Each structure stands twice: as C-alpha cells, then as structure tokens.
CSV table of C-alpha atoms and ligand atoms in Angstrom, one decimal:
chain,number,residue,atom,x,y,z
A,1,MET,CA,78.5,81.9,92.9
A,2,ASN,CA,80.5,82.5,96.1
A,3,LYS,CA,78.2,83.7,98.9
A,4,TYR,CA,80.5,86.6,99.8
A,5,LEU,CA,80.7,87.9,96.2
A,6,ASP,CA,78.6,90.7,94.6
A,7,LEU,CA,78.8,91.3,90.8
A,8,SER,CA,77.5,94.7,89.5
A,9,PRO,CA,74.7,94.2,87.0
A,10,GLU,CA,76.9,95.3,84.2
A,11,VAL,CA,79.7,92.8,85.1
A,12,ALA,CA,77.2,90.0,85.7
A,13,GLU,CA,75.6,90.5,82.3
A,14,ALA,CA,79.0,90.7,80.5
A,15,LEU,CA,80.2,87.5,82.2
A,16,ALA,CA,77.0,85.7,81.5
A,17,GLY,CA,77.1,86.8,77.8
A,18,GLY,CA,80.8,85.9,77.4
A,19,LYS,CA,81.8,89.5,76.8
A,20,PRO,CA,85.4,90.6,77.6
A,21,VAL,CA,85.8,91.9,81.2
A,22,VAL,CA,88.9,93.5,82.7
A,23,ALA,CA,89.5,93.6,86.5
A,24,LEU,CA,90.9,96.7,88.2
A,25,GLU,CA,92.3,97.0,91.7
A,26,SER,CA,91.4,99.6,94.4
A,27,THR,CA,94.6,100.0,96.4
A,28,ILE,CA,95.8,102.1,93.6
A,29,ILE,CA,92.8,104.4,94.2
A,30,SER,CA,93.0,104.6,98.0
A,31,HIS,CA,96.7,104.2,98.7
A,32,GLY,CA,98.4,104.7,95.3
A,33,MET,CA,97.4,108.2,94.3
A,34,PRO,CA,96.1,111.3,96.0
A,35,TYR,CA,92.5,112.6,95.9
A,36,PRO,CA,91.0,113.7,93.6
A,37,GLN,CA,93.4,112.5,90.9
A,38,ASN,CA,92.8,108.9,92.2
A,39,VAL,CA,89.1,109.1,91.5
A,40,GLU,CA,89.5,110.9,88.1
A,41,THR,CA,92.0,108.3,87.0
A,42,ALA,CA,89.9,105.3,88.2
A,43,LEU,CA,86.9,106.6,86.2
A,44,LEU,CA,89.1,107.4,83.1
A,45,VAL,CA,90.6,103.8,83.3
A,46,GLU,CA,87.1,102.4,83.3
A,47,LYS,CA,86.2,104.6,80.3
A,48,THR,CA,89.3,103.5,78.5
A,49,ILE,CA,88.4,99.9,78.9
A,50,ARG,CA,84.8,100.5,77.7
A,51,ASP,CA,86.3,102.4,74.6
A,52,GLY,CA,88.4,99.3,74.0
A,53,GLY,CA,85.3,97.1,73.8
A,54,ALA,CA,85.5,95.5,77.3
A,55,VAL,CA,83.6,95.9,80.6
A,56,PRO,CA,85.6,97.2,83.6
A,57,ALA,CA,85.2,95.5,86.9
A,58,THR,CA,86.8,97.6,89.6
A,59,ILE,CA,87.3,95.4,92.7
A,60,ALA,CA,87.0,96.3,96.4
A,61,ILE,CA,85.6,95.1,99.7
A,62,ILE,CA,82.7,97.3,100.8
A,63,GLY,CA,80.8,96.6,104.0
A,64,GLY,CA,82.3,93.1,104.1
A,65,ARG,CA,81.1,92.2,100.6
A,66,LEU,CA,83.6,91.2,97.8
A,67,LYS,CA,82.6,93.5,95.0
A,68,ALA,CA,83.4,93.1,91.3
A,69,GLY,CA,82.1,96.2,89.5
A,70,LEU,CA,81.7,99.4,91.5
A,71,THR,CA,79.4,102.4,91.0
A,72,PRO,CA,81.1,105.8,90.4
A,73,ALA,CA,79.8,106.7,93.9
A,74,GLU,CA,81.6,103.7,95.4
A,75,ILE,CA,84.8,104.7,93.6
A,76,GLU,CA,84.4,108.3,95.0
A,77,TYR,CA,83.9,106.9,98.5
A,78,LEU,CA,87.1,104.8,98.4
A,79,GLY,CA,89.1,107.6,96.8
A,80,LYS,CA,88.0,110.2,99.4
A,81,LYS,CA,88.5,107.9,102.3
A,82,GLY,CA,92.0,107.2,100.9
A,83,ARG,CA,94.5,105.7,103.3
A,84,ALA,CA,91.8,105.4,106.0
A,85,VAL,CA,90.5,102.4,104.0
A,86,ALA,CA,92.2,99.2,105.1
A,87,LYS,CA,94.8,97.9,102.5
A,88,ALA,CA,93.5,94.4,102.1
A,89,SER,CA,95.9,91.6,101.2
A,90,ARG,CA,95.1,87.8,101.4
A,91,ARG,CA,95.7,87.6,105.1
A,92,ASP,CA,93.3,90.5,105.7
A,93,LEU,CA,90.2,89.1,104.0
A,94,PRO,CA,88.8,86.8,106.7
A,95,VAL,CA,88.6,89.5,109.5
A,96,LEU,CA,87.5,92.4,107.2
A,97,VAL,CA,84.7,90.3,105.7
A,98,ALA,CA,83.6,88.8,109.0
A,99,ARG,CA,83.4,92.4,110.5
A,100,GLY,CA,81.7,93.9,107.5
A,101,ASP,CA,84.5,96.4,107.0
A,102,ASP,CA,85.8,98.1,103.8
A,103,GLY,CA,89.0,97.1,102.1
A,104,ALA,CA,91.0,98.4,99.2
A,105,THR,CA,92.2,95.4,97.2
A,106,THR,CA,95.9,94.9,96.3
A,107,VAL,CA,97.0,93.0,93.3
A,108,THR,CA,96.7,89.9,95.5
A,109,THR,CA,93.1,90.3,96.6
A,110,THR,CA,92.0,91.7,93.2
A,111,MET,CA,93.3,88.4,91.6
A,112,ILE,CA,91.5,86.3,94.3
A,113,ILE,CA,88.1,88.1,93.7
A,114,ALA,CA,88.6,88.2,89.9
A,115,ALA,CA,89.1,84.5,89.9
A,116,LEU,CA,86.0,83.9,92.1
A,117,ALA,CA,84.0,86.0,89.6
A,118,GLY,CA,85.5,84.2,86.5
A,119,ILE,CA,87.5,87.3,85.2
A,120,LYS,CA,90.8,86.4,83.5
A,121,VAL,CA,92.4,89.7,82.7
A,122,PHE,CA,93.5,92.4,85.2
A,123,ALA,CA,95.1,95.7,84.5
A,124,THR,CA,97.0,97.8,87.0
A,125,GLY,CA,100.1,100.0,87.4
A,126,GLY,CA,102.8,98.2,89.3
A,127,ILE,CA,102.9,95.0,91.3
A,128,GLY,CA,104.5,94.3,94.7
A,129,GLY,CA,107.7,92.2,94.8
A,130,VAL,CA,110.8,91.5,96.8
A,131,HIS,CA,111.9,94.7,98.6
A,132,ARG,CA,115.4,95.9,98.7
A,133,GLY,CA,117.0,94.5,101.8
A,134,ALA,CA,114.5,91.5,101.9
A,135,GLU,CA,117.4,89.2,102.8
A,136,THR,CA,117.1,90.7,106.3
A,137,THR,CA,113.6,92.1,106.5
A,138,MET,CA,111.9,89.2,104.6
A,139,ASP,CA,109.6,91.8,103.0
A,140,ILE,CA,108.3,90.0,100.0
A,141,SER,CA,104.9,91.0,98.6
A,142,ALA,CA,102.0,88.5,98.7
A,143,ASP,CA,101.4,89.5,95.1
A,144,LEU,CA,104.2,87.1,94.0
A,145,GLU,CA,102.6,84.1,95.8
A,146,GLU,CA,99.2,85.0,94.3
A,147,LEU,CA,100.7,85.0,90.8
A,148,ALA,CA,102.0,81.6,91.6
A,149,MET,CA,98.6,80.2,92.5
A,150,THR,CA,95.7,82.1,91.0
A,151,PRO,CA,94.7,81.9,87.3
A,152,VAL,CA,94.6,85.6,86.3
A,153,MET,CA,96.7,87.5,83.8
A,154,VAL,CA,98.1,90.7,85.4
A,155,ILE,CA,99.0,93.5,83.0
A,156,CYS,CA,101.3,96.0,84.6
A,157,ALA,CA,104.1,98.4,83.7
A,158,GLY,CA,106.7,96.3,85.5
A,159,ALA,CA,107.8,97.1,89.0
A,160,LYS,CA,109.3,100.2,90.6
A,161,SER,CA,112.9,100.1,91.7
A,162,ILE,CA,111.7,100.6,95.2
A,163,LEU,CA,112.0,96.8,94.9
A,164,ASP,CA,114.9,94.6,94.2
A,165,LEU,CA,114.0,93.8,90.6
A,166,GLY,CA,116.5,91.1,90.2
A,167,LEU,CA,115.3,89.2,93.2
A,168,THR,CA,111.7,89.7,92.2
A,169,LEU,CA,112.4,88.0,88.9
A,170,GLU,CA,114.2,85.2,90.7
A,171,TYR,CA,111.3,84.6,92.9
A,172,LEU,CA,108.8,84.6,90.0
A,173,GLU,CA,111.1,82.1,88.2
A,174,THR,CA,111.1,79.8,91.3
A,175,LYS,CA,107.3,80.0,91.5
A,176,GLY,CA,106.8,79.2,87.8
A,177,VAL,CA,105.3,82.5,86.8
A,178,PRO,CA,105.9,83.5,83.2
A,179,VAL,CA,107.1,87.1,82.9
A,180,ILE,CA,106.3,88.5,79.5
A,181,GLY,CA,107.5,91.7,78.0
A,182,TYR,CA,105.0,93.4,75.7
A,183,GLY,CA,107.0,94.6,72.7
A,184,THR,CA,110.2,94.4,74.7
A,185,GLU,CA,112.9,92.0,75.9
A,186,GLU,CA,113.6,94.1,78.9
A,187,LEU,CA,111.6,94.3,82.2
A,188,PRO,CA,110.2,97.8,82.3
A,189,ALA,CA,110.7,99.7,85.6
A,190,PHE,CA,107.3,101.4,85.8
A,191,TYR,CA,108.4,105.1,85.3
A,192,THR,CA,111.0,104.1,82.7
A,193,ARG,CA,111.0,101.6,79.9
A,194,ARG,CA,114.2,99.9,80.9
A,195,SER,CA,115.6,98.2,83.9
A,196,GLY,CA,118.6,96.3,82.7
A,197,PHE,CA,116.8,93.0,83.5
A,198,LYS,CA,115.5,90.6,80.9
A,199,VAL,CA,112.0,89.2,80.8
A,200,ASP,CA,111.3,85.6,80.0
A,201,TYR,CA,109.6,86.2,76.6
A,202,ARG,CA,108.8,89.0,74.3
A,203,VAL,CA,105.3,89.1,72.9
A,204,ASP,CA,104.0,91.6,70.4
A,205,THR,CA,100.2,91.2,70.1
A,206,PRO,CA,97.2,90.7,72.4
A,207,GLU,CA,96.4,87.5,70.5
A,208,GLU,CA,99.8,86.0,71.4
A,209,LEU,CA,99.2,87.0,75.1
A,210,ALA,CA,95.8,85.3,74.9
A,211,ALA,CA,97.2,82.2,73.3
A,212,ALA,CA,99.9,81.8,76.0
A,213,PHE,CA,97.4,82.3,78.8
A,214,ARG,CA,95.0,79.8,77.2
A,215,ALA,CA,97.7,77.2,76.8
A,216,LYS,CA,98.6,77.6,80.5
A,217,MET,CA,95.0,77.1,81.6
A,218,GLU,CA,94.4,74.2,79.3
A,219,MET,CA,97.5,72.4,80.5
A,220,GLY,CA,96.1,72.7,84.0
A,221,LEU,CA,99.2,74.7,85.2
A,222,ARG,CA,98.4,76.5,88.4
A,223,GLY,CA,98.8,80.3,88.7
A,224,GLY,CA,98.8,83.4,86.6
A,225,MET,CA,100.9,85.2,84.1
A,226,LEU,CA,102.7,88.6,84.4
A,227,VAL,CA,102.6,90.9,81.4
A,228,THR,CA,104.9,93.9,81.7
A,229,ASN,CA,104.0,96.7,79.3
A,230,PRO,CA,106.5,99.6,79.1
A,231,ILE,CA,105.2,103.1,79.8
A,232,PRO,CA,104.6,105.0,76.5
A,233,GLU,CA,107.9,106.7,75.4
A,234,GLU,CA,106.5,110.2,75.5
A,235,TYR,CA,105.5,109.9,79.2
A,236,SER,CA,108.6,108.0,80.5
A,237,MET,CA,110.7,109.8,83.1
A,238,ASP,CA,114.4,110.6,83.2
A,239,PRO,CA,116.0,107.6,84.9
A,240,ALA,CA,118.4,109.8,86.8
A,241,VAL,CA,115.6,111.9,88.3
A,242,ILE,CA,113.3,109.1,89.2
A,243,ASN,CA,116.0,106.8,90.6
A,244,ALA,CA,117.3,109.6,92.8
A,245,ALA,CA,113.8,110.2,94.1
A,246,ILE,CA,113.4,106.5,94.8
A,247,ASP,CA,116.7,106.2,96.6
A,248,GLU,CA,115.8,109.2,98.8
A,249,ALA,CA,112.3,107.7,99.6
A,250,VAL,CA,113.8,104.3,100.5
A,251,ALA,CA,116.4,105.9,102.7
A,252,GLU,CA,113.7,107.9,104.5
A,253,CYS,CA,111.5,104.8,104.9
A,254,ASN,CA,114.4,102.9,106.6
A,255,ALA,CA,115.4,105.9,108.8
A,256,ARG,CA,111.8,106.2,110.0
A,257,GLY,CA,111.5,102.5,110.7
A,258,ILE,CA,108.4,102.0,108.5
A,259,LYS,CA,107.6,98.3,108.0
A,260,GLY,CA,105.2,95.8,106.7
A,261,LYS,CA,102.1,96.9,104.8
A,262,ASP,CA,102.9,100.6,105.3
A,263,THR,CA,106.1,100.4,103.3
A,264,THR,CA,104.8,100.5,99.8
A,265,PRO,CA,102.1,103.3,100.3
A,266,PHE,CA,104.8,105.4,102.1
A,267,LEU,CA,107.3,105.0,99.3
A,268,LEU,CA,104.6,105.8,96.6
A,269,ALA,CA,103.5,109.0,98.4
A,270,ARG,CA,107.1,110.2,99.1
A,271,ILE,CA,108.2,109.6,95.5
A,272,LYS,CA,105.2,111.7,94.3
A,273,ASP,CA,106.2,114.5,96.7
A,274,ILE,CA,109.9,114.5,95.8
A,275,THR,CA,109.2,114.6,92.1
A,276,GLY,CA,106.6,117.4,92.5
A,277,GLY,CA,103.8,115.5,90.8
A,278,ASP,CA,105.7,114.5,87.6
A,279,SER,CA,105.7,110.9,88.7
A,280,LEU,CA,101.9,111.1,89.2
A,281,SER,CA,101.2,112.0,85.6
A,282,ALA,CA,103.6,109.2,84.4
A,283,ASN,CA,101.7,106.9,86.7
A,284,ILE,CA,98.3,107.9,85.3
A,285,GLN,CA,99.5,107.5,81.6
A,286,LEU,CA,101.0,104.0,82.2
A,287,VAL,CA,97.8,102.8,83.8
A,288,LEU,CA,95.7,104.0,80.8
A,289,SER,CA,98.1,102.3,78.5
A,290,ASN,CA,97.8,99.0,80.4
A,291,ALA,CA,94.0,99.4,80.4
A,292,ARG,CA,94.0,99.6,76.5
A,293,LEU,CA,96.2,96.5,76.3
A,294,ALA,CA,94.0,94.6,78.8
A,295,ALA,CA,90.8,95.4,76.9
A,296,ALA,CA,92.3,94.1,73.7
A,297,THR,CA,93.7,91.0,75.4
A,298,ALA,CA,90.4,90.2,77.1
A,299,ALA,CA,88.7,90.4,73.7
A,300,ALA,CA,91.3,88.2,72.1
A,301,LEU,CA,90.9,85.6,74.9
A,302,ARG,CA,87.3,85.1,73.8
A,303,ILE,CA,88.3,84.2,70.3
A,304,ARG,CA,90.2,81.0,69.5
A,305,VAL,CA,93.7,81.9,68.3
B,1,PSU,N1,103.3,99.3,93.4
B,1,PSU,C1,102.9,100.3,92.7
B,1,PSU,N2,101.7,100.9,92.9
B,1,PSU,C2,100.8,100.4,93.7
B,1,PSU,C3,101.1,99.2,94.5
B,1,PSU,C4,102.3,98.7,94.3
B,1,PSU,O1,103.8,100.8,92.0
B,1,PSU,O2,99.7,100.9,93.9
B,1,PSU,C5,100.1,98.6,95.4
B,1,PSU,C6,99.4,97.4,94.7
B,1,PSU,O3,98.0,97.4,95.2
B,1,PSU,C7,100.1,96.2,95.1
B,1,PSU,C8,100.5,96.6,96.5
B,1,PSU,O4,99.5,95.0,95.0
B,1,PSU,O5,100.7,98.0,96.5
B,1,PSU,C9,101.6,95.8,97.1
B,1,PSU,O6,101.8,96.1,98.4
B,1,PSU,P1,102.8,95.3,99.3
B,1,PSU,O7,104.2,95.7,98.7
B,1,PSU,O8,102.6,95.7,100.7
B,1,PSU,O9,102.5,93.8,99.1
B,2,MN,MN1,105.4,93.8,102.4
C-alpha cells in the first residue's frame, strides 16, 4: 500500500473482502455547503451508502495523511473548519502532505486517493469543468484531466451552468472520457434535469454502468467514466429561478475579480444565498440520489455481468 495512505478499518476490511465500496469527496463538505448542513449531509450520504449495501469511504487529507474512510469526528472537524481547510487539487498534494497539513479533496484528489486505495466508484454532487469565459481566463477544472487519466467512475448530477456546459462536453470528448446519462439522453444541469446538451450514451441500470466500466478497464483504456444522474423530479428547481441566480453570481464573481481556486466555492456560496437556501435542499437530495446509484453500481461491479 502507498506509504502516504491510511484506510479506515471498515474500508480496509471491505476492500480485502471484495465488498462494494463507494468513495466520497470532502470539498463538498468544507467548501460546498454551510455548517452544520454539510456535516449532517455527509453523515446521511454515508448512511445511504450503507443502506444500499456498500461501505462509504469519505476521502480527505488530515495531518498530511491521505485518508480513505473518516470517523464521524473527522467529518465534524472538516465541516466546522469549513473554508479554512485548504481546497486540495492535484497540484496541492505535494506541499500539503510534506507539511502535514489538512486538505479537503476535490473530485480530482478524491479520484487519485480512491485509485490508490483500489476503490472504483465515487459519488458526488457536481464536477468542475470549463468555466464560462475560459477562452480568455483558461479556467478549466483539473477534474477533467483527472477523468482523462485515473480509473474511477464518477457519479454526479451533471454540472452547474456556472460552467460552459458545451465546452465542458467538448473537452471530455477530446480527452476520451465517456459521458453517460443515467436514464436520460440529456446532460443534467445539477439543479435541473435538463441542459439542452446531449450525453454520449444513455444507460438505464447499475449493471450496464458496471459492464461499461469493466470493459474500459479490461481493454486497458486509461481514465475514468462520468455518469450523470438527473436530480429526482420532485426536488428539481425552476430553471428560470436557478439560472437567474447563477447569472447574478457569475456577474458578481467577475466584478469582484475572483479567480482561480476561489471561483467555484464563491459561486456555490452566492447561489445558495441568492436562492435563500432552496438550492441547498436540492443539492442535498441530488447527492443522496447519487449515493444510492453508486452503492448499487459498486455492488454490480463485483458480479460478472
Ligand atoms: N461543483 C459543484 N459542487 C462542488 C464542486 C464543484 O457543484 O462542491 C467542488 C468539487 O469538489 C469539485 C471542485 O471537484 O469544486 C472543482 O473546483 P474547481 O472548479 O476549482 O476545479
Ligand atoms: Mn479553476
């Protein structure tokens, strides 16, 4: 095992016994939601995965150690510290680890640590992508490069239209990342089920997701797979309301000159404030829905289909 990696006893036992395991990220806890809803949601997501017959492995960097599987006290610690925890992407790992610091893992670093641990399925809310205006800012999330190179299936609810969804899909196509719609032909836009953009393939069962991912691995094709699972209808938001909030948040971000790694956390927090918390409850529900699908898919991946 990698000398920088610590598996919790529960995760170590599950992996050794070939039980299904689902990775979870921690930036969604520290930077993606306010305290205490972030901690409540993280624990509820873990419970949902256990109820689905899999073992949750929440991933973070604590005291310079790469952790797969956190205790409730560690989740509380990250949630309370919130945005004071470093948001750790690929480029941040060397210094954070060498210094013995804490880091909240993004989709990128959660994929890296999941792969080191041997975990194949990862559930989250939304991924990073190509930002609006990237043709001048060059702000493209490292999440897309990680999907191109690291063998983990990421189950999300699509991407928020804080991003340029069309360019994000073009980038993923160039990098050879399959974009699958779960039960849909259309890329979901996180808070809403529709975006106007098509996914590469529609898949309707966890078994089909597992079979496609297994085929990719067995052919030796580098990289992961992106599964986009639309928010359950009953929790989806009014597109006019959410898109107005997103446009306002993006305009404010540009006006304030916010850049780099601060952009996404700023936008997420502003959208939540502008929508008066409605977006937070939609966010929580879509993460739970992704956790259910991930547990079923991790289970299907163990069985030959
Ligand atoms: N998008 C969301 N919610 C999130 C994130 C993105 O809708 O919580 C977080 C994830 O951790 C993702 C990261 O990997 O932000 C992307 O940050 P950036 O855009 O700086 O790459
Ligand atoms: Mn960026």
